[in-house]
Short mmCIF file of C-alpha atoms in Angstrom, two decimals:
data_model
loop_
_atom_site.label_atom_id
_atom_site.label_comp_id
_atom_site.label_asym_id
_atom_site.label_seq_id
_atom_site.Cartn_x
_atom_site.Cartn_y
_atom_site.Cartn_z
CA LEU A 1 -15.11 -94.70 -13.34
CA ALA A 2 -14.33 -93.16 -16.88
CA THR A 3 -15.72 -90.51 -18.91
CA SER A 4 -15.15 -89.38 -22.34
CA VAL A 5 -14.37 -85.58 -22.18
CA HIS A 6 -13.44 -83.65 -25.30
CA LEU A 7 -11.52 -81.01 -25.21
CA GLY A 8 -12.03 -78.12 -27.27
CA SER A 9 -12.20 -74.47 -28.14
CA GLY A 10 -14.88 -72.32 -27.50
CA SER A 11 -16.82 -70.99 -30.88
CA ASP A 12 -14.54 -67.39 -30.80
CA GLY A 13 -11.26 -69.43 -30.91
CA THR A 14 -10.23 -68.71 -27.28
CA GLU A 15 -10.32 -71.24 -23.46
CA ASP A 16 -12.49 -70.39 -21.33
CA SER A 17 -10.33 -68.86 -18.53
CA ASP A 18 -13.15 -70.12 -16.08
CA SER A 19 -12.26 -73.43 -17.23
CA SER A 20 -9.18 -73.02 -16.92
CA ALA A 21 -8.43 -71.75 -13.33
CA GLU A 22 -10.71 -74.86 -12.73
CA ARG A 23 -8.49 -76.64 -13.54
CA GLU A 24 -5.93 -74.58 -11.24
CA GLN A 25 -8.10 -75.81 -8.04
CA THR A 26 -7.97 -78.97 -9.16
CA ASN A 27 -4.73 -79.31 -9.02
CA SER A 28 -4.31 -77.37 -5.75
CA SER A 29 -6.58 -80.18 -4.36
CA GLU A 30 -4.78 -82.98 -5.47
CA SER A 31 -1.64 -82.31 -4.18
CA ASP A 32 -3.40 -81.82 -0.15
CA GLY A 33 -4.03 -85.26 -0.63
CA ASN A 34 -6.97 -85.35 -2.07
CA ILE A 35 -9.12 -84.24 0.77
CA PRO A 36 -12.34 -83.78 0.44
CA LYS A 37 -13.81 -80.29 0.34
CA ARG A 38 -16.77 -78.38 -1.60
CA THR A 39 -15.52 -78.15 -5.88
CA ARG A 40 -16.98 -74.17 -7.73
CA LEU A 41 -17.95 -74.65 -11.04
CA THR A 42 -19.15 -71.59 -12.43
CA ARG A 43 -21.67 -71.89 -15.30
CA ALA A 44 -19.09 -71.77 -17.80
CA SER A 45 -17.67 -75.01 -16.79
CA LEU A 46 -20.53 -76.34 -16.40
CA ARG A 47 -21.65 -75.88 -20.09
CA LEU A 48 -18.00 -77.14 -20.82
CA SER A 49 -18.23 -80.43 -19.20
CA GLN A 50 -22.02 -80.53 -20.53
CA SER A 51 -20.99 -80.15 -24.11
CA SER A 52 -17.44 -82.64 -23.47
CA GLN A 53 -20.50 -85.40 -22.28
CA GLY A 54 -22.61 -84.55 -25.16
CA LYS A 55 -19.74 -84.75 -27.94
CA GLU A 56 -18.60 -88.00 -26.22
CA SER A 57 -22.04 -89.76 -26.78
CA HIS A 58 -21.88 -88.99 -30.28
CA GLY A 59 -18.24 -90.55 -30.57
CA MET A 60 -16.39 -87.41 -31.38
CA GLY A 61 -13.02 -87.51 -30.81
CA ALA A 62 -12.58 -88.48 -26.91
CA LEU A 63 -10.33 -88.57 -24.46
CA LYS A 64 -10.76 -91.19 -21.46
CA ILE A 65 -9.84 -90.06 -18.42
CA PRO A 66 -10.94 -91.74 -15.47
CA LEU A 67 -12.83 -89.73 -12.85
CA PHE A 68 -12.80 -90.20 -9.15
CA TYR A 69 -15.79 -88.93 -7.24
CA PRO A 70 -14.56 -87.43 -3.82
CA THR A 71 -16.55 -87.51 -0.53
CA LEU A 72 -19.00 -84.63 -0.36
CA SER A 73 -18.95 -83.29 2.90
CA ARG A 74 -21.69 -81.02 4.67
CA VAL A 75 -21.40 -77.45 4.70
CA GLY A 76 -21.44 -77.14 8.46
CA ASP A 77 -18.37 -79.56 8.77
CA HIS A 78 -15.90 -77.08 8.12
CA ASP A 79 -15.29 -73.10 10.00
CA GLU A 80 -13.76 -72.15 6.04
CA SER A 81 -15.76 -69.31 4.69
CA PRO A 82 -17.14 -69.15 1.16
CA PRO A 83 -14.51 -68.17 -1.28
CA LEU A 84 -14.66 -64.20 -2.77
CA THR A 85 -15.17 -63.54 -6.20
CA PRO A 86 -12.00 -61.15 -7.76
CA THR A 87 -13.78 -58.10 -6.43
CA GLY A 88 -13.84 -59.78 -2.80
CA ASN A 89 -17.39 -60.17 -2.11
CA ALA A 90 -19.04 -63.28 -1.96
CA PRO A 91 -19.92 -64.89 -5.24
CA SER A 92 -23.23 -64.30 -6.12
CA SER A 93 -26.35 -66.66 -6.93
CA GLU A 94 -26.63 -65.74 -10.53
CA SER A 95 -22.72 -64.55 -11.39
CA GLU A 96 -20.91 -68.04 -9.65
CA LEU A 97 -22.63 -71.27 -7.95
CA ASP A 98 -21.46 -73.46 -5.29
CA ILE A 99 -22.60 -77.05 -6.41
CA SER A 100 -21.19 -80.84 -6.16
CA SER A 101 -21.70 -82.85 -8.76
CA PRO A 102 -19.82 -85.95 -10.11
CA ASN A 103 -18.79 -83.70 -13.21
CA ALA A 104 -16.74 -81.83 -11.46
CA SER A 105 -13.88 -84.16 -11.11
CA HIS A 106 -12.92 -84.59 -14.42
CA ASP A 107 -10.37 -80.95 -14.51
CA GLU A 108 -8.52 -83.24 -12.09
CA SER A 109 -7.45 -85.13 -15.38
CA VAL A 110 -7.84 -83.42 -17.51
CA THR A 111 -4.78 -80.82 -16.02
CA LYS A 112 -2.46 -83.66 -16.13
CA ASP A 113 -2.72 -84.70 -20.15
CA PRO A 114 0.39 -83.31 -21.99
CA ALA A 115 -1.62 -82.29 -24.83
CA LEU A 116 -4.17 -79.78 -22.66
CA ARG A 117 -0.64 -78.15 -20.88
CA ASP A 118 0.50 -77.34 -24.65
CA SER A 119 -2.90 -76.01 -25.03
CA ASP A 120 -3.35 -73.99 -22.27
CA LYS A 121 0.30 -72.55 -23.30
CA ASP A 122 -0.98 -71.48 -26.89
CA LEU A 123 -3.71 -69.28 -25.35
CA SER A 124 -1.51 -67.91 -22.51
CA HIS A 125 -0.69 -64.65 -24.82
CA ARG A 126 -4.42 -63.97 -25.24
CA PRO A 127 -6.03 -61.66 -22.12
CA LYS A 128 -8.79 -62.84 -19.95
CA ARG A 129 -11.79 -61.85 -19.23
CA ARG A 130 -12.09 -59.95 -16.46
CA ARG A 131 -15.05 -60.88 -13.96
CA CYS A 132 -14.74 -57.73 -12.18
CA HIS A 133 -16.92 -54.70 -12.99
CA GLU A 134 -15.76 -51.75 -14.73
CA THR A 135 -15.16 -48.49 -13.54
CA TYR A 136 -17.67 -46.89 -16.03
CA ASN A 137 -20.47 -48.85 -17.63
CA PHE A 138 -20.71 -47.35 -20.58
CA ASN A 139 -23.87 -48.58 -21.38
CA MET A 140 -25.67 -46.45 -18.90
CA LYS A 141 -27.67 -43.58 -19.43
CA CYS A 142 -28.47 -40.43 -18.25
CA PRO A 143 -32.66 -40.85 -17.25
CA THR A 144 -33.03 -37.12 -18.17
CA PRO A 145 -35.30 -36.74 -21.86
CA GLY A 146 -32.83 -35.90 -24.72
CA CYS A 147 -29.69 -35.97 -22.45
CA ASN A 148 -26.80 -37.82 -24.17
CA SER A 149 -24.21 -38.37 -20.97
CA LEU A 150 -21.96 -36.13 -21.74
CA GLY A 151 -20.62 -33.42 -19.64
CA HIS A 152 -20.86 -33.10 -15.69
CA LEU A 153 -22.43 -30.53 -13.41
CA THR A 154 -19.53 -29.59 -11.37
CA GLY A 155 -17.83 -29.17 -14.53
CA LYS A 156 -14.79 -31.94 -13.82
CA HIS A 157 -15.67 -35.07 -15.44
CA GLU A 158 -16.64 -36.28 -19.37
CA ARG A 159 -19.89 -38.36 -18.26
CA HIS A 160 -22.66 -38.32 -16.20
CA PHE A 161 -25.29 -41.29 -15.23
CA ALA A 162 -27.05 -39.37 -12.35
CA VAL A 163 -29.76 -36.44 -12.86
CA SER A 164 -27.90 -35.26 -9.93
CA GLY A 165 -24.93 -34.30 -12.45
CA CYS A 166 -26.71 -33.62 -15.41
CA PRO A 167 -26.38 -30.41 -16.63
CA LEU A 168 -29.31 -30.55 -18.96
CA TYR A 169 -31.55 -31.21 -16.43
CA HIS A 170 -29.99 -28.13 -14.75
CA ASN A 171 -30.88 -25.84 -17.69
CA LEU A 172 -26.84 -25.74 -18.69
CA SER A 173 -24.68 -27.57 -21.07
CA ALA A 174 -21.43 -28.59 -20.55
CA ASP A 175 -19.53 -25.85 -21.71
CA GLU A 176 -21.57 -23.54 -19.46
CA CYS A 177 -20.35 -26.19 -16.16
CA LYS A 178 -16.71 -26.23 -17.70
CA VAL A 179 -17.01 -21.98 -17.35
CA LYS A 180 -18.95 -21.73 -13.71
CA ALA A 181 -16.30 -24.74 -12.22
CA SER A 182 -13.09 -22.35 -13.20
CA THR A 183 -14.93 -19.14 -11.86
CA ARG A 184 -15.64 -21.14 -8.71
CA GLU A 185 -12.10 -22.12 -8.49
CA LYS A 186 -10.98 -18.45 -9.02
CA HIS A 187 -13.77 -17.48 -6.17
CA GLU A 188 -12.18 -19.96 -4.14
CA GLU A 189 -8.71 -18.90 -4.45
CA GLU A 190 -9.94 -15.18 -4.39
CA SER A 191 -11.75 -15.30 -1.13
CA LYS A 192 -8.60 -17.95 0.22
CA VAL A 193 -5.93 -14.97 -0.44
CA GLN A 194 -9.21 -12.05 1.11
CA GLU A 195 -9.09 -14.15 4.50
CA GLU A 196 -5.32 -13.94 4.60
CA SER A 197 -5.02 -10.40 4.18
CA ASN A 198 -7.90 -9.84 6.44
CA ARG A 199 -5.71 -12.15 9.01
CA HIS A 200 -2.98 -10.13 8.46
CA ALA A 201 -5.15 -6.47 8.75
CA THR A 202 -6.35 -7.92 11.99
CA ARG A 203 -2.64 -8.71 13.09
CA HIS A 204 -1.08 -5.09 12.16
CA GLN A 205 -4.12 -3.41 13.83
CA GLU A 206 -3.80 -5.37 17.02
CA HIS A 207 0.28 -4.71 17.10
CA ARG A 208 -0.91 -1.35 16.31
CA GLN A 209 -3.52 -1.05 19.20
CA SER A 210 -0.84 -2.97 21.87
CA HIS A 211 2.41 -0.78 20.79
CA GLY A 212 1.29 2.29 19.31
CA ASN A 213 3.97 4.02 17.56
CA THR A 214 6.16 2.67 20.12
CA ARG A 215 7.27 -0.32 17.57
CA GLU A 216 7.73 -0.83 13.94
CA PRO A 217 4.60 -1.59 12.27
CA LEU A 218 4.70 -5.22 11.40
CA LEU A 219 6.26 -5.62 7.51
CA GLU A 220 6.20 -9.19 6.64
CA ASN A 221 3.42 -10.45 4.32
CA ILE A 222 3.63 -6.65 2.47
CA THR A 223 6.26 -7.57 0.52
CA SER A 224 8.18 -10.18 -0.69
CA GLU A 225 10.93 -11.91 0.89
CA TYR A 226 13.66 -10.89 -1.30
CA ASP A 227 12.54 -7.12 -0.99
CA LEU A 228 11.52 -7.26 2.85
CA GLU A 229 15.56 -8.71 2.83
CA LEU A 230 16.86 -5.38 0.92
CA PHE A 231 14.92 -3.20 3.43
CA ARG A 232 16.63 -4.98 6.26
CA LYS A 233 20.00 -4.68 5.43
CA ALA A 234 19.26 -0.85 4.32
CA GLN A 235 18.41 0.18 7.82
CA ALA A 236 21.63 -1.38 9.18
CA ARG A 237 23.31 0.46 6.89
CA ALA A 238 21.71 3.24 7.93
CA SER A 239 21.95 3.23 11.24
CA GLU A 240 25.40 2.58 11.43
CA ASP A 241 25.74 5.75 9.40
CA LEU A 242 23.93 7.53 11.83
CA GLU A 243 26.11 5.94 14.83
CA LYS A 244 29.10 7.11 13.20
CA LEU A 245 27.88 10.79 12.86
CA ARG A 246 27.07 10.61 16.50
CA ILE A 247 30.18 9.75 17.40
CA GLN A 248 31.97 12.34 14.91
CA GLY A 249 29.43 15.17 16.50
CA GLN A 250 27.05 16.17 13.49
CA ILE A 251 24.15 14.81 15.40
CA THR A 252 22.60 15.40 18.77
CA GLU A 253 20.27 14.55 20.76
CA GLY A 254 17.96 17.33 21.90
CA SER A 255 15.36 19.36 20.21
CA ASN A 256 17.40 20.51 17.37
CA MET A 257 18.31 18.00 15.41
CA ILE A 258 18.93 20.04 11.72
CA LYS A 259 22.23 21.51 12.34
CA THR A 260 22.38 22.80 8.25
CA ILE A 261 20.24 23.22 5.33
CA LEU A 262 21.75 23.76 1.53
CA PHE A 263 19.17 26.01 0.00
CA GLY A 264 19.89 27.22 -2.92
CA ARG A 265 24.13 27.90 -2.99
CA TYR A 266 23.61 29.14 0.21
CA GLU A 267 23.92 26.46 3.82
CA LEU A 268 22.48 28.03 6.29
CA ASP A 269 22.85 27.61 10.25
CA THR A 270 19.79 26.78 11.73
CA TRP A 271 18.66 28.08 15.27
CA TYR A 272 15.27 26.69 16.37
CA HIS A 273 13.86 23.04 16.27
CA SER A 274 11.48 22.82 13.19
CA PRO A 275 9.36 19.23 13.29
CA TYR A 276 10.17 17.81 10.11
CA PRO A 277 8.99 14.63 9.92
CA GLU A 278 10.98 12.28 12.39
CA GLU A 279 12.95 10.35 9.30
CA TYR A 280 14.76 13.99 8.31
CA ALA A 281 14.74 15.43 11.54
CA ARG A 282 16.96 13.34 13.19
CA LEU A 283 19.47 14.35 10.17
CA GLY A 284 22.85 16.47 10.18
CA ARG A 285 21.86 17.74 6.89
CA LEU A 286 18.61 18.85 5.09
CA TYR A 287 18.77 19.57 1.58
CA VAL A 288 15.75 22.17 0.58
CA CYS A 289 14.50 23.21 -3.47
CA GLU A 290 14.53 26.75 -3.26
CA PHE A 291 11.62 27.23 -5.71
CA CYS A 292 8.82 24.31 -4.86
CA LEU A 293 10.91 23.98 -0.84
CA LYS A 294 10.52 20.86 -0.46
CA TYR A 295 13.03 19.00 1.28
CA MET A 296 15.46 15.69 0.80
CA LYS A 297 17.66 13.64 2.24
CA SER A 298 20.80 13.65 0.24
CA GLN A 299 22.68 16.11 -2.09
CA THR A 300 22.14 13.15 -5.59
CA ILE A 301 18.43 13.28 -4.42
CA LEU A 302 18.04 17.31 -4.62
CA ARG A 303 20.27 17.49 -8.05
CA ARG A 304 17.55 14.54 -9.35
CA HIS A 305 14.83 17.08 -7.92
CA MET A 306 16.69 19.86 -9.86
CA ALA A 307 17.05 18.47 -12.90
CA LYS A 308 12.99 18.21 -13.57
CA CYS A 309 11.55 20.65 -11.23
CA VAL A 310 9.69 23.23 -13.12
CA TRP A 311 9.57 25.79 -10.95
CA LYS A 312 10.87 29.02 -10.75
CA HIS A 313 9.10 31.11 -8.49
CA PRO A 314 6.08 31.03 -6.05
CA PRO A 315 2.93 29.49 -6.67
CA GLY A 316 0.37 32.26 -6.76
CA ASP A 317 -0.43 35.83 -8.48
CA GLU A 318 2.17 38.39 -8.20
CA VAL A 319 0.65 41.41 -6.81
CA TYR A 320 4.30 44.02 -6.26
CA ARG A 321 7.00 43.88 -9.01
CA LYS A 322 9.40 47.06 -8.83
CA GLY A 323 12.92 46.07 -10.65
CA ALA A 324 14.57 42.20 -9.06
CA ILE A 325 11.71 42.54 -6.40
CA SER A 326 8.42 40.58 -6.52
CA VAL A 327 5.86 39.52 -3.78
CA PHE A 328 3.63 36.43 -4.60
CA GLU A 329 0.35 36.61 -3.37
CA VAL A 330 0.16 32.46 -2.10
CA ASP A 331 -3.41 30.99 -0.19
CA GLY A 332 -2.95 29.09 2.11
CA LYS A 333 -5.75 26.91 0.79
CA LYS A 334 -4.86 26.36 -2.60
CA ASN A 335 -1.31 25.43 -2.44
CA LYS A 336 -1.57 23.76 0.76
CA ILE A 337 1.58 21.77 0.26
CA TYR A 338 4.07 24.66 -0.32
CA CYS A 339 2.64 27.02 2.96
CA GLN A 340 3.28 23.93 4.95
CA ASN A 341 6.78 23.34 3.84
CA LEU A 342 7.30 27.38 4.05
CA CYS A 343 6.48 27.22 7.53
CA LEU A 344 8.23 24.41 8.30
CA LEU A 345 11.61 26.17 6.50
CA ALA A 346 10.80 29.94 8.88
CA LYS A 347 10.72 27.34 12.10
CA LEU A 348 14.19 26.88 11.68
CA PHE A 349 15.31 30.21 12.13
CA LEU A 350 11.79 31.36 14.72
CA ASP A 351 10.87 30.66 17.81
CA HIS A 352 7.66 32.05 19.13
CA LYS A 353 6.55 29.96 15.50
CA THR A 354 3.04 27.65 15.99
CA LEU A 355 1.72 27.36 12.97
CA TYR A 356 2.85 24.85 10.82
CA TYR A 357 0.05 22.47 9.33
CA ASP A 358 -3.15 24.68 9.57
CA VAL A 359 -2.33 26.80 6.24
CA GLU A 360 -5.67 27.19 5.06
CA PRO A 361 -7.17 30.16 6.67
CA PHE A 362 -4.22 31.95 5.54
CA LEU A 363 -3.03 34.07 2.99
CA PHE A 364 1.19 34.12 2.28
CA TYR A 365 3.08 36.80 0.95
CA VAL A 366 6.35 35.60 -0.66
CA MET A 367 8.96 38.21 -1.56
CA THR A 368 11.39 37.54 -4.15
CA GLU A 369 14.23 38.81 -5.93
CA ALA A 370 14.64 37.50 -9.59
CA ASP A 371 17.59 37.12 -11.82
CA ASN A 372 18.47 34.71 -14.75
CA THR A 373 18.13 31.16 -12.75
CA GLY A 374 14.07 32.36 -11.78
CA CYS A 375 12.79 34.43 -8.46
CA HIS A 376 14.98 33.17 -5.15
CA LEU A 377 13.56 33.30 -1.66
CA VAL A 378 13.85 36.47 0.23
CA GLY A 379 10.99 36.20 3.10
CA TYR A 380 7.53 36.29 3.40
CA PHE A 381 4.78 37.30 5.78
CA SER A 382 1.57 35.84 6.47
CA LYS A 383 -2.10 37.15 7.28
CA GLU A 384 -5.94 35.52 8.20
CA LYS A 385 -8.26 35.85 5.96
CA ASN A 386 -10.29 37.35 8.69
CA SER A 387 -8.75 38.86 11.64
CA PHE A 388 -11.58 40.42 13.84
CA LEU A 389 -8.29 42.22 16.01
CA ASN A 390 -6.99 43.39 12.35
CA TYR A 391 -4.07 41.58 12.52
CA ASN A 392 -2.52 42.69 9.04
CA VAL A 393 0.81 40.32 10.04
CA SER A 394 0.36 36.69 11.74
CA CYS A 395 3.95 35.23 10.79
CA ILE A 396 7.13 37.28 9.24
CA LEU A 397 10.75 35.71 8.34
CA THR A 398 13.46 37.29 6.35
CA MET A 399 16.09 34.51 4.98
CA PRO A 400 19.34 34.41 7.07
CA GLN A 401 21.17 35.54 3.58
CA TYR A 402 19.02 38.37 3.48
CA MET A 403 18.67 40.28 7.11
CA ARG A 404 20.72 43.75 7.48
CA GLN A 405 19.81 44.43 3.84
CA GLY A 406 16.62 46.52 4.77
CA PHE A 407 14.25 43.67 3.48
CA GLY A 408 12.69 43.14 6.81
CA LYS A 409 11.44 46.95 6.79
CA MET A 410 10.35 46.31 3.05
CA LEU A 411 7.77 43.59 3.96
CA ILE A 412 6.45 45.35 7.17
CA ASP A 413 5.51 48.13 4.88
CA PHE A 414 3.78 46.34 2.33
CA SER A 415 1.78 44.38 4.88
CA TYR A 416 1.23 47.83 6.36
CA LEU A 417 0.18 49.23 2.31
CA LEU A 418 -1.82 45.75 2.03
CA SER A 419 -4.01 47.81 5.47
CA LYS A 420 -3.78 51.46 3.61
CA VAL A 421 -5.88 49.81 0.44
CA GLU A 422 -7.80 47.97 2.82
CA GLU A 423 -8.53 50.83 4.47
CA LYS A 424 -8.58 49.60 8.18
CA VAL A 425 -5.59 49.42 11.17
CA GLY A 426 -3.27 47.34 11.35
CA SER A 427 -0.93 45.54 13.88
CA PRO A 428 1.22 42.58 13.78
CA GLU A 429 -0.23 39.37 16.17
CA ARG A 430 1.92 38.85 19.44
CA PRO A 431 3.72 37.56 20.57
CA LEU A 432 7.03 38.91 18.14
CA SER A 433 9.82 37.63 17.50
CA ASP A 434 12.67 38.92 19.33
CA LEU A 435 14.35 40.60 15.54
CA GLY A 436 10.75 40.75 14.89
CA LEU A 437 10.59 43.12 18.03
CA ILE A 438 13.81 45.13 16.54
CA SER A 439 12.69 45.72 13.27
CA TYR A 440 8.72 46.53 14.20
CA ARG A 441 9.87 49.33 16.63
CA SER A 442 12.70 50.25 13.97
CA TYR A 443 10.20 50.30 11.14
CA TRP A 444 7.69 52.66 13.44
CA LYS A 445 10.34 55.10 14.69
CA GLU A 446 10.98 55.63 10.83
CA VAL A 447 7.21 55.70 9.81
CA LEU A 448 6.69 58.85 13.03
CA LEU A 449 9.31 61.10 11.91
CA ARG A 450 9.24 61.18 8.33
CA TYR A 451 5.67 62.03 9.34
CA MET A 452 7.02 64.65 11.33
CA TYR A 453 9.82 66.04 9.59
CA ASN A 454 6.82 66.48 6.54
CA PHE A 455 3.86 68.30 9.22
CA GLN A 456 3.68 71.22 8.98
CA GLY A 457 0.83 72.00 11.76
CA LYS A 458 1.13 72.85 15.09
CA GLU A 459 -1.41 70.61 16.99
CA ILE A 460 -0.34 66.70 15.86
CA SER A 461 -3.92 63.80 17.34
CA ILE A 462 -2.59 60.42 17.08
CA LYS A 463 -5.83 59.07 15.74
CA GLU A 464 -4.98 60.83 12.39
CA ILE A 465 -1.17 59.22 12.54
CA SER A 466 -2.37 56.17 12.59
CA GLN A 467 -5.06 56.84 9.62
CA GLU A 468 -2.81 58.47 7.47
CA THR A 469 -0.06 55.79 8.60
CA ALA A 470 -2.05 52.69 9.39
CA VAL A 471 -0.37 51.73 12.07
CA ASN A 472 -2.16 51.17 15.09
CA PRO A 473 -2.87 53.59 18.18
CA VAL A 474 -1.31 51.52 20.47
CA ASP A 475 2.18 50.85 18.94
CA ILE A 476 2.13 54.99 17.55
CA VAL A 477 1.67 55.33 21.62
CA SER A 478 4.90 52.74 22.61
CA THR A 479 6.40 54.29 19.89
CA LEU A 480 6.61 57.74 21.38
CA GLN A 481 6.98 56.56 24.65
CA SER A 482 10.34 54.81 23.89
CA LEU A 483 11.38 58.19 22.25
CA GLN A 484 10.49 59.99 24.93
CA MET A 485 8.22 62.06 22.59
CA LEU A 486 4.92 61.77 25.00
CA LYS A 487 4.64 63.66 28.21
CA TYR A 488 2.31 64.10 30.47
CA TRP A 489 1.82 68.30 31.39
CA LYS A 490 -1.96 69.76 33.12
CA GLY A 491 -3.15 66.71 33.01
CA LYS A 492 -3.06 66.57 28.81
CA HIS A 493 -0.45 64.28 27.07
CA LEU A 494 1.39 66.65 24.96
CA VAL A 495 3.30 65.45 21.98
CA LEU A 496 6.55 66.74 21.60
CA LYS A 497 8.84 66.94 18.55
CA ARG A 498 12.54 66.45 19.15
CA GLN A 499 13.99 68.46 16.03
CA ASP A 500 17.75 66.21 17.00
CA LEU A 501 15.61 62.89 15.97
CA ILE A 502 14.32 64.63 13.44
CA ASP A 503 17.43 65.46 11.46
CA GLU A 504 19.48 62.66 12.31
CA TRP A 505 17.00 60.31 10.38
CA LYS A 506 17.07 62.70 7.41
CA ALA A 507 20.52 62.76 7.67
CA LYS A 508 20.79 58.86 7.17
CA GLU A 509 17.91 58.78 4.55
CA THR A 510 20.28 61.12 2.74
CA LYS A 511 23.69 58.68 3.31
CA ARG A 512 21.49 55.60 2.12
CA GLY A 513 20.70 57.35 -1.26
CA SER A 514 19.26 55.64 -4.03
CA ASN A 515 20.07 52.64 -2.07
CA ASN A 516 16.96 52.78 0.19
CA LYS A 517 14.59 49.57 -0.20
CA THR A 518 11.44 51.09 0.11
CA ILE A 519 8.30 49.97 -1.50
CA ASP A 520 5.99 51.78 -4.26
CA PRO A 521 2.60 52.00 -3.87
CA SER A 522 1.81 52.43 -8.01
CA SER A 523 3.89 49.19 -8.45
CA LEU A 524 0.65 48.09 -6.61
CA LYS A 525 -1.90 45.62 -8.33
CA TRP A 526 -3.99 44.12 -5.72
CA THR A 527 -7.57 44.18 -4.57
CA PRO A 528 -8.74 42.64 -1.09
CA PRO A 529 -9.51 38.99 -0.96
CA LYS A 530 -13.33 38.69 -0.67
CA GLY A 531 -14.53 38.43 2.84
CA THR A 532 -12.70 40.83 4.46
#
């Protein structure tokens, strides 16, 4: 049998890609020995065969190609599964048809014609029509009335085709969705950072609860790895330097770690331990600013500090000045840091001192000596703002470089001068240090001998002495007993006026002359604080 098949182009001048695919399938079937199998024809192949038959009947340029009709077999005779489309699915009834037709065998003879093969080569550069579905079907539209399908609720896509992603449906615009998307991303990043910090904080808290102050805090994730490595190197270097100092004997293990302090133009040896922070206490030498009393680790730090320190005298009010000597009243509540540093400095030279940081209930009276560089610390004493036992001194200190020059007695005399202005009888708080006890006994002796030297009456009353000198009667009695001027005779206590002691005191006073350091009451400009 022979059939006339007209070979031509489609209406658009291109060969149908489905017909060429059918020719390839026919060639493969012939190479297998013309084994009968099911013929797959698409709608385009059917149209091509129908058009060729129609043209043959009208006598248009036809080509005689014998067609062989293969023996058709039932579907059940083969175990082969239906062929799949390029999308991986079985052919649907609409797009692909599995039929057996006598016209199907014409593809085998077509592929054998050289002219047909040449036409295939001419059309090979043209793209074939895709049979699989595109990613987007731009003919689809969002069902929301008035929506142009642009934008997406997530802010990550340019188009949408469903109500769930429609910005207009959710009363938003495409730009607002993008802004909200960027905001959500920022919040997610911030939440991740917060979770990370919370996790590290939990680790640090557990570490502190487990080890307390016996171990170094966890330093990871606090700063960059580079800075942490620099810190570790500095720790190792500092440890090596401390080991060298320990070998040389400049640092000793024990309560008194600080051996010397550099204070102004003096280098002072310390006497007792002071509770400075551990990083400073382990050093062999401490550097202290003589004006603001800030303590530092090295000479370089002190030099830089002195270049920018604006303090030239203690804070507070200057309540006394005579010549180069001034006294400043410093409130522990208003100038807490200065008073704490003053107490830490004083503990280096005092044994019986327990006040370091709780300075708010106290007033500090700081004595200075002025020169062209500023007011240099001479000594100080502190007193409670409200003392129920009428203590006029809680702690008193004269700096070692000013000891044995009369400044200690000046401080004591100034404390009793304040008690006289307050119209109270004062006494120092116990216990007194060794040097403090010596200073007070010397002062009380001098006050009693001066009083007896100026006394012209016949009977001396301890109460009158106390009211005039503001010294506590207990202190007066203890001083009279030490001078052997108090006797018990016929059931009464008698005060003996020892002229030899008075003459000896007078001779010392005359020898001192104008160099004698005393407090002038007329130079005091002070009123008792409120509440005292």
